[in-house]
Amino acid sequence: MKKAAVLGASGYTGRELQRLLARHDSLALHVFASAREGSPAEPPELESEPPVEALDWERVAQCDGVFLCTPHGTSAPLAQRCLELGKHVVDLSADFRFPDAAGYRAAYAHEHPCPALLPGAVYGLTERAREQLHGARLVANPGCYPTSILLPLQPLLEARLVDRERTIVCDSKSGVSGAGKTPSARTLFGNSHENFLAYGLGTHRHQPEIRLHAGTERLVFVPHLLPVFRGILSTIYLAPAAGVRAAALRDCLRESYTGERFVRVFERGLPELRGVQNTNECHIAVGECGELVVIVSVIDNLLKGASGQALQNMNLALGLPEAAGLA
Ligand SMILES: NC(=O)c1ccc[n+]([C@@H]2O[C@H](COP(=O)([O-])OP(=O)(O)OC[C@H]3O[C@@H](n4cnc5c(N)ncnc54)[C@H](OP(=O)(O)O)[C@@H]3O)[C@@H](O)[C@H]2O)c1
């Protein structure tokens, strides 16, 4: 039995990992701790929640892998310390999603705390990076919106089935858990319930991440806030390459994801949030609308968009079965 630590345990993704690891038969939750130095152990607010321990580096040192469920800027120094201890690290924040400090600075408007680590990180879009993830020391878990968009988009761009001269439009909607546990005016029940809004138009930090990993600047991303707790639905509008029809794009995706446990490409019908909530799955459909191809992609932001994919990645990094704890 290998041992895992979850740092930043009190947040949404930390609690999700606790639930997943409880069902894992070869990776046990050994440390479930705050990521704040000197933070006292506090009783959980709900009796049903597991307690969060104070951070104890000696106990972290006993683990094989560490999940960092912390905000960007906070994760990188923690990752550095874990790597010095010889641990495998999966970081759920954006700290290692850009291969260079300039890209990170442009997106996050501050200097990267540990730029020397950037070239060694693997961008963990699991189905697309499996070879690099085996035994990986440092994994950058992709953002939730980027996961829902890049899973369908990367194979199509790679197969040259998309007209790169035309702009790809990614219209995404997320449940409020995507913003984490800290209350804000936007995510308060009174403001999100019975409401629906766009935000981050032209400024959202996931846009440069998606552009980078799609390999094109001709891509527009607009996020929206849904009045539900969990789930992302992305509608992607693109012009196919000359002479190519939607069926060819669908075939390409079906071929790319044949045999994949967590990615399903629909033959007909459209996916819904309900089909993926509380699962680690991504459901994709491809349709045609006039001259455009329209792709609908859904995931659970807390699972395939965060903790579920993080566990897939950690399993590969530690040499465990990829789907362990996720069935
Ligand atoms: N929510 C999602 O759907 C989602 C999806 C993909 C990626 N992510 C990323 O995953 C990470 C965690 O997300 P989350 O939704 O779980 O966030 P969250 O609910 O806000 O929890 C954040 C965690 O980080 C800790 N933390 C906050 N500031 C800290 C600091 N300065 N020093 C040390 N610890 C600090 C918090 O501890 P305290 O309780 O002590 O404040 C809490 O345990 C973030 O980087 C987020 O961007 C989230």
Coordinates of C-alpha atoms and ligand atoms in Angstrom, one line a residue:
M1 CA 0.0 0.0 0.0
K2 CA 1.5 3.4 -1.0
K3 CA 0.8 6.5 0.9
A4 CA -0.6 9.9 -0.2
A5 CA -0.7 13.3 1.3
V6 CA -3.3 15.9 0.5
L7 CA -2.3 19.5 1.3
G8 CA -4.9 22.2 1.1
A9 CA -7.3 19.5 2.5
S10 CA -10.0 21.9 3.6
G11 CA -11.1 23.0 0.1
Y12 CA -13.5 21.4 -2.3
T13 CA -10.8 19.5 -4.3
G14 CA -9.1 18.3 -1.1
R15 CA -12.3 16.9 0.3
E16 CA -13.1 15.2 -3.1
L17 CA -9.7 13.5 -3.0
Q18 CA -10.4 12.2 0.5
R19 CA -13.5 10.6 -0.8
L20 CA -11.7 9.0 -3.8
L21 CA -8.8 7.7 -1.7
A22 CA -11.2 6.0 0.7
R23 CA -12.1 3.6 -2.2
H24 CA -8.5 3.2 -3.4
D25 CA -7.0 -0.3 -2.8
S26 CA -3.3 0.6 -3.3
L27 CA -3.0 4.2 -2.2
A28 CA -4.0 5.2 1.3
L29 CA -4.6 8.7 2.6
H30 CA -1.8 9.2 5.1
V31 CA -1.8 13.0 5.5
F32 CA -4.9 15.1 5.2
A33 CA -3.5 18.5 6.1
S34 CA -3.7 22.3 5.9
A35 CA -1.1 23.8 3.6
R36 CA -0.4 26.6 6.0
E37 CA 2.8 26.4 8.1
G38 CA 2.0 26.4 11.8
S39 CA -1.7 26.0 11.1
P40 CA -3.4 24.3 14.1
A41 CA -5.6 21.3 13.6
E42 CA -9.2 22.6 13.6
P43 CA -12.3 20.5 14.2
P44 CA -14.3 20.2 10.9
E45 CA -17.4 22.4 10.7
L46 CA -19.5 19.3 10.0
E47 CA -19.3 16.2 12.0
S48 CA -19.5 14.2 8.7
E49 CA -16.2 15.8 7.4
P50 CA -12.9 14.3 8.1
P51 CA -10.7 16.5 10.3
V52 CA -7.9 18.4 8.7
E53 CA -4.5 18.0 10.4
A54 CA -1.8 20.6 11.0
L55 CA 0.9 20.5 8.4
D56 CA 3.7 18.1 9.6
W57 CA 6.6 17.7 7.1
E58 CA 7.9 14.6 8.9
R59 CA 4.6 12.9 8.1
V60 CA 4.6 14.2 4.5
A61 CA 8.1 12.7 4.2
Q62 CA 6.6 9.3 4.9
C63 CA 4.3 9.5 1.8
D64 CA 4.9 8.5 -1.8
G65 CA 2.8 11.1 -3.5
V66 CA 1.5 14.6 -2.6
F67 CA -1.6 16.3 -4.0
L68 CA -1.4 20.1 -3.8
C69 CA -5.0 21.4 -3.6
T70 CA -3.8 25.0 -3.0
P71 CA -4.1 28.3 -4.9
H72 CA -1.7 29.3 -7.6
G73 CA 1.4 31.1 -6.1
T74 CA 1.1 28.9 -3.0
S75 CA 1.6 25.6 -4.7
A76 CA 5.0 26.1 -6.2
P77 CA 7.1 26.5 -3.0
L78 CA 5.2 23.5 -1.5
A79 CA 6.0 21.5 -4.7
Q80 CA 9.6 22.4 -4.4
R81 CA 9.8 21.2 -0.8
C82 CA 8.0 17.9 -1.7
L83 CA 10.3 17.3 -4.6
E84 CA 13.3 17.9 -2.3
L85 CA 11.9 15.1 -0.1
G86 CA 11.7 12.9 -3.2
K87 CA 7.9 12.8 -3.5
H88 CA 5.8 12.6 -6.6
V89 CA 3.7 15.8 -6.8
V90 CA 0.4 16.5 -8.6
D91 CA -0.4 20.2 -8.4
L92 CA -4.0 21.1 -9.0
S93 CA -3.2 24.8 -9.2
A94 CA -2.0 26.7 -12.3
D95 CA 1.6 27.0 -11.1
F96 CA 3.1 24.4 -13.5
R97 CA 0.7 24.7 -16.5
F98 CA 3.0 27.0 -18.4
P99 CA 6.4 25.8 -19.5
D100 CA 8.1 29.2 -18.9
A101 CA 8.0 32.0 -16.4
A102 CA 7.0 34.6 -19.0
G103 CA 3.8 32.7 -20.0
Y104 CA 2.9 32.3 -16.3
R105 CA 3.6 36.0 -15.6
A106 CA 1.4 37.1 -18.5
A107 CA -1.5 35.0 -17.3
Y108 CA -1.2 35.4 -13.6
A109 CA 0.3 38.9 -13.3
H110 CA 3.0 37.9 -10.8
E111 CA 6.4 36.3 -10.9
H112 CA 6.6 32.5 -10.7
P113 CA 7.9 31.5 -7.2
C114 CA 10.1 28.6 -8.5
P115 CA 10.7 29.1 -12.3
A116 CA 13.5 26.5 -12.4
L117 CA 10.9 23.8 -11.8
L118 CA 8.7 24.7 -14.8
P119 CA 10.5 22.8 -17.6
G120 CA 10.3 19.5 -15.6
A121 CA 6.5 19.6 -15.2
V122 CA 4.2 17.3 -17.3
Y123 CA 0.9 18.9 -18.3
G124 CA -1.4 16.1 -17.1
L125 CA -4.2 15.9 -19.6
T126 CA -4.1 12.2 -18.8
E127 CA -5.4 10.6 -22.0
R128 CA -3.1 12.9 -24.1
A129 CA 0.1 12.6 -22.0
R130 CA 0.1 9.1 -20.7
E131 CA 3.6 8.2 -21.8
Q132 CA 5.1 11.2 -20.0
L133 CA 3.0 10.6 -16.9
H134 CA 4.5 7.2 -16.1
G135 CA 6.8 7.8 -13.1
A136 CA 6.4 11.6 -13.5
R137 CA 7.8 13.6 -10.5
L138 CA 5.9 16.8 -11.1
V139 CA 2.5 16.9 -12.8
A140 CA 0.6 20.1 -13.6
N141 CA -3.1 19.1 -13.4
P142 CA -4.9 21.0 -16.2
G143 CA -7.6 23.6 -15.4
C144 CA -11.2 22.4 -15.3
Y145 CA -12.4 24.5 -18.3
P146 CA -9.2 23.6 -20.3
T147 CA -9.8 19.9 -19.7
S148 CA -13.4 20.1 -21.1
I149 CA -12.1 21.9 -24.2
L150 CA -8.7 20.3 -24.9
L151 CA -9.9 16.7 -24.7
P152 CA -12.0 17.2 -27.9
L153 CA -9.9 19.8 -29.5
Q154 CA -6.3 18.5 -29.3
P155 CA -6.9 15.3 -31.5
L156 CA -8.8 17.3 -34.1
L157 CA -6.1 20.0 -34.4
E158 CA -3.4 17.3 -34.5
A159 CA -5.2 15.5 -37.3
R160 CA -5.5 18.8 -39.3
L161 CA -9.3 18.6 -39.4
V162 CA -9.8 22.2 -38.2
D163 CA -9.4 25.3 -40.3
R164 CA -6.7 27.2 -38.3
E165 CA -7.3 30.4 -40.2
R166 CA -10.7 30.7 -38.6
T167 CA -11.3 31.5 -34.9
I168 CA -12.4 28.6 -32.6
V169 CA -15.1 29.8 -30.2
C170 CA -15.3 28.0 -26.8
D171 CA -18.4 28.9 -24.9
S172 CA -18.2 27.3 -21.4
K173 CA -20.5 27.1 -18.5
S174 CA -19.5 26.0 -15.0
G175 CA -21.2 25.2 -11.7
V176 CA -20.2 27.4 -8.7
S177 CA -17.9 24.9 -7.1
G178 CA -15.3 25.8 -9.8
A179 CA -14.6 29.0 -7.7
G180 CA -13.6 27.1 -4.6
K181 CA -14.9 27.3 -1.1
T182 CA -14.2 31.0 -0.4
P183 CA -17.5 33.0 -0.6
S184 CA -17.7 35.8 -3.2
A185 CA -20.4 38.1 -4.3
R186 CA -20.7 36.3 -7.6
T187 CA -21.0 32.8 -6.1
L188 CA -23.3 33.6 -3.1
F189 CA -26.5 31.6 -3.3
G190 CA -28.5 34.8 -3.5
N191 CA -26.6 35.9 -6.6
S192 CA -26.2 32.6 -8.4
H193 CA -29.5 30.9 -7.7
E194 CA -32.0 31.5 -10.6
N195 CA -29.3 33.5 -12.4
F196 CA -26.9 32.9 -15.3
L197 CA -24.1 35.2 -16.3
A198 CA -20.9 35.5 -18.4
Y199 CA -17.7 36.6 -16.7
G200 CA -14.0 37.0 -17.4
L201 CA -14.7 38.1 -21.0
G202 CA -11.3 38.3 -22.7
T203 CA -9.4 38.2 -19.4
H204 CA -10.0 34.7 -17.9
R205 CA -6.7 33.0 -17.1
H206 CA -7.8 29.7 -18.7
Q207 CA -7.8 31.4 -22.1
P208 CA -4.0 31.5 -22.4
E209 CA -3.8 28.0 -21.0
I210 CA -6.2 26.7 -23.6
R211 CA -4.5 28.5 -26.4
L212 CA -1.1 27.3 -25.3
H213 CA -2.1 23.6 -25.1
A214 CA -4.3 23.8 -28.2
G215 CA -1.3 25.3 -30.1
T216 CA -3.3 28.2 -31.6
E217 CA -3.9 31.9 -30.7
R218 CA -7.1 31.9 -32.9
L219 CA -9.3 30.8 -30.0
V220 CA -11.8 32.7 -27.9
F221 CA -12.9 31.4 -24.5
V222 CA -15.9 32.8 -22.6
P223 CA -16.9 31.3 -19.2
H224 CA -20.3 31.5 -17.7
L225 CA -21.6 30.7 -14.2
L226 CA -24.4 28.1 -14.0
P227 CA -26.7 28.0 -10.9
V228 CA -25.6 24.4 -10.1
F229 CA -22.9 23.2 -7.8
R230 CA -20.8 20.9 -10.0
G231 CA -20.3 20.3 -13.7
I232 CA -18.9 22.1 -16.9
L233 CA -20.5 22.1 -20.3
S234 CA -18.4 23.6 -23.1
T235 CA -19.8 24.3 -26.5
I236 CA -17.1 24.6 -29.1
Y237 CA -17.7 26.2 -32.5
L238 CA -15.1 25.7 -35.2
A239 CA -14.7 25.7 -39.0
P240 CA -13.6 22.4 -40.3
A241 CA -10.7 22.1 -42.8
A242 CA -11.7 22.4 -46.5
G243 CA -13.9 19.6 -47.6
V244 CA -14.2 18.0 -44.2
R245 CA -17.6 17.2 -42.6
A246 CA -18.6 16.7 -39.0
A247 CA -18.6 12.9 -39.4
A248 CA -14.9 12.9 -40.0
L249 CA -14.3 14.9 -36.8
R250 CA -16.5 12.5 -34.8
D251 CA -14.6 9.5 -36.3
C252 CA -11.3 11.0 -35.4
L253 CA -12.4 11.5 -31.7
R254 CA -13.9 8.0 -31.5
E255 CA -10.6 6.6 -32.8
S256 CA -8.5 8.7 -30.5
Y257 CA -10.5 7.6 -27.4
T258 CA -11.2 4.0 -28.3
G259 CA -10.7 1.9 -25.2
E260 CA -10.5 4.9 -22.9
R261 CA -12.2 4.3 -19.6
F262 CA -13.1 8.0 -19.0
V263 CA -13.8 9.6 -22.4
R264 CA -16.9 8.7 -24.3
V265 CA -17.7 10.1 -27.8
F266 CA -21.4 9.9 -28.6
E267 CA -22.6 8.4 -31.9
R268 CA -25.9 10.4 -31.5
G269 CA -27.6 12.7 -29.0
L270 CA -26.0 15.4 -26.9
P271 CA -24.3 15.0 -23.5
E272 CA -25.7 16.6 -20.3
L273 CA -24.1 17.5 -17.0
R274 CA -26.2 14.9 -15.3
G275 CA -24.4 12.2 -17.2
V276 CA -21.0 13.1 -15.8
Q277 CA -21.7 14.6 -12.3
N278 CA -19.9 12.7 -9.6
T279 CA -17.9 10.7 -12.3
N280 CA -14.5 11.1 -13.7
E281 CA -15.9 11.0 -17.3
C282 CA -15.8 13.4 -20.2
H283 CA -18.7 13.0 -22.7
I284 CA -18.3 14.5 -26.1
A285 CA -20.7 14.9 -29.1
V286 CA -20.0 16.4 -32.5
G287 CA -22.6 18.0 -34.7
E288 CA -22.9 20.2 -37.7
C289 CA -24.6 23.6 -37.9
G290 CA -24.4 25.4 -41.2
E291 CA -20.7 25.8 -42.2
L292 CA -19.6 25.2 -38.6
V293 CA -18.9 22.0 -36.6
V294 CA -20.2 22.2 -33.0
I295 CA -18.8 20.1 -30.3
V296 CA -20.4 19.7 -26.9
S297 CA -18.2 18.4 -24.1
V298 CA -19.2 17.9 -20.4
I299 CA -17.2 17.0 -17.3
D300 CA -17.5 17.2 -13.5
N301 CA -15.2 20.1 -12.7
L302 CA -14.3 18.6 -9.3
L303 CA -13.4 15.2 -10.8
K304 CA -12.2 15.0 -14.4
G305 CA -11.6 18.8 -14.1
A306 CA -9.6 18.5 -10.8
S307 CA -9.3 15.7 -8.2
G308 CA -10.4 12.7 -10.4
Q309 CA -7.8 13.6 -13.1
A310 CA -5.3 14.3 -10.4
L311 CA -5.7 10.8 -9.1
Q312 CA -5.4 9.3 -12.6
N313 CA -2.2 11.2 -12.9
M314 CA -0.9 10.2 -9.5
N315 CA -1.7 6.6 -10.2
L316 CA 0.4 6.7 -13.4
A317 CA 3.2 8.6 -11.6
L318 CA 3.3 5.9 -8.9
G319 CA 3.0 3.0 -11.2
L320 CA -0.5 2.0 -10.0
P321 CA -3.5 1.1 -12.2
E322 CA -4.7 4.3 -13.8
A323 CA -8.4 3.9 -12.9
A324 CA -7.8 2.8 -9.3
G325 CA -10.1 4.7 -6.9
L326 CA -12.1 6.1 -9.8
A327 CA -14.3 3.2 -10.9
Ligands
LIG1 N1 -12.8 23.9 -7.7 C1 -12.5 23.4 -8.9 O1 -13.4 23.0 -9.7 C2 -11.1 23.4 -9.4 C3 -10.9 22.7 -10.7 C4 -9.5 22.7 -11.2 C5 -8.5 23.2 -10.4 N2 -8.8 23.8 -9.3 C6 -7.6 24.4 -8.5 O2 -7.3 23.5 -7.4 C7 -6.9 24.3 -6.3 C8 -7.8 24.1 -5.1 O3 -9.1 24.4 -5.5 P1 -10.3 24.3 -4.5 O4 -11.5 24.5 -5.3 O5 -10.2 23.1 -3.7 O6 -10.1 25.6 -3.6 P2 -10.7 26.0 -2.2 O7 -12.0 25.2 -2.0 O8 -10.7 27.4 -2.2 O9 -9.6 25.5 -1.2 C9 -8.3 26.0 -1.2 C10 -7.4 25.3 -0.2 O10 -6.1 26.0 -0.2 C11 -5.8 26.5 1.1 N3 -5.2 27.8 1.1 C12 -5.8 28.9 0.6 N4 -4.8 29.9 0.7 C13 -3.7 29.4 1.2 C14 -2.4 29.9 1.5 N5 -2.1 31.2 1.3 N6 -1.5 29.1 2.1 C15 -1.8 27.8 2.3 N7 -3.0 27.2 2.0 C16 -4.0 28.0 1.5 C17 -7.2 26.5 1.8 O11 -6.9 26.4 3.2 P3 -7.7 27.2 4.4 O12 -8.9 26.4 4.7 O13 -6.6 27.2 5.5 O14 -8.0 28.5 3.8 C18 -7.9 25.3 1.2 O15 -7.5 24.1 1.9 C19 -6.9 25.8 -6.8 O16 -5.6 26.1 -7.3 C20 -7.9 25.8 -8.0 O17 -7.6 26.8 -8.9 C21 -10.0 23.9 -8.7

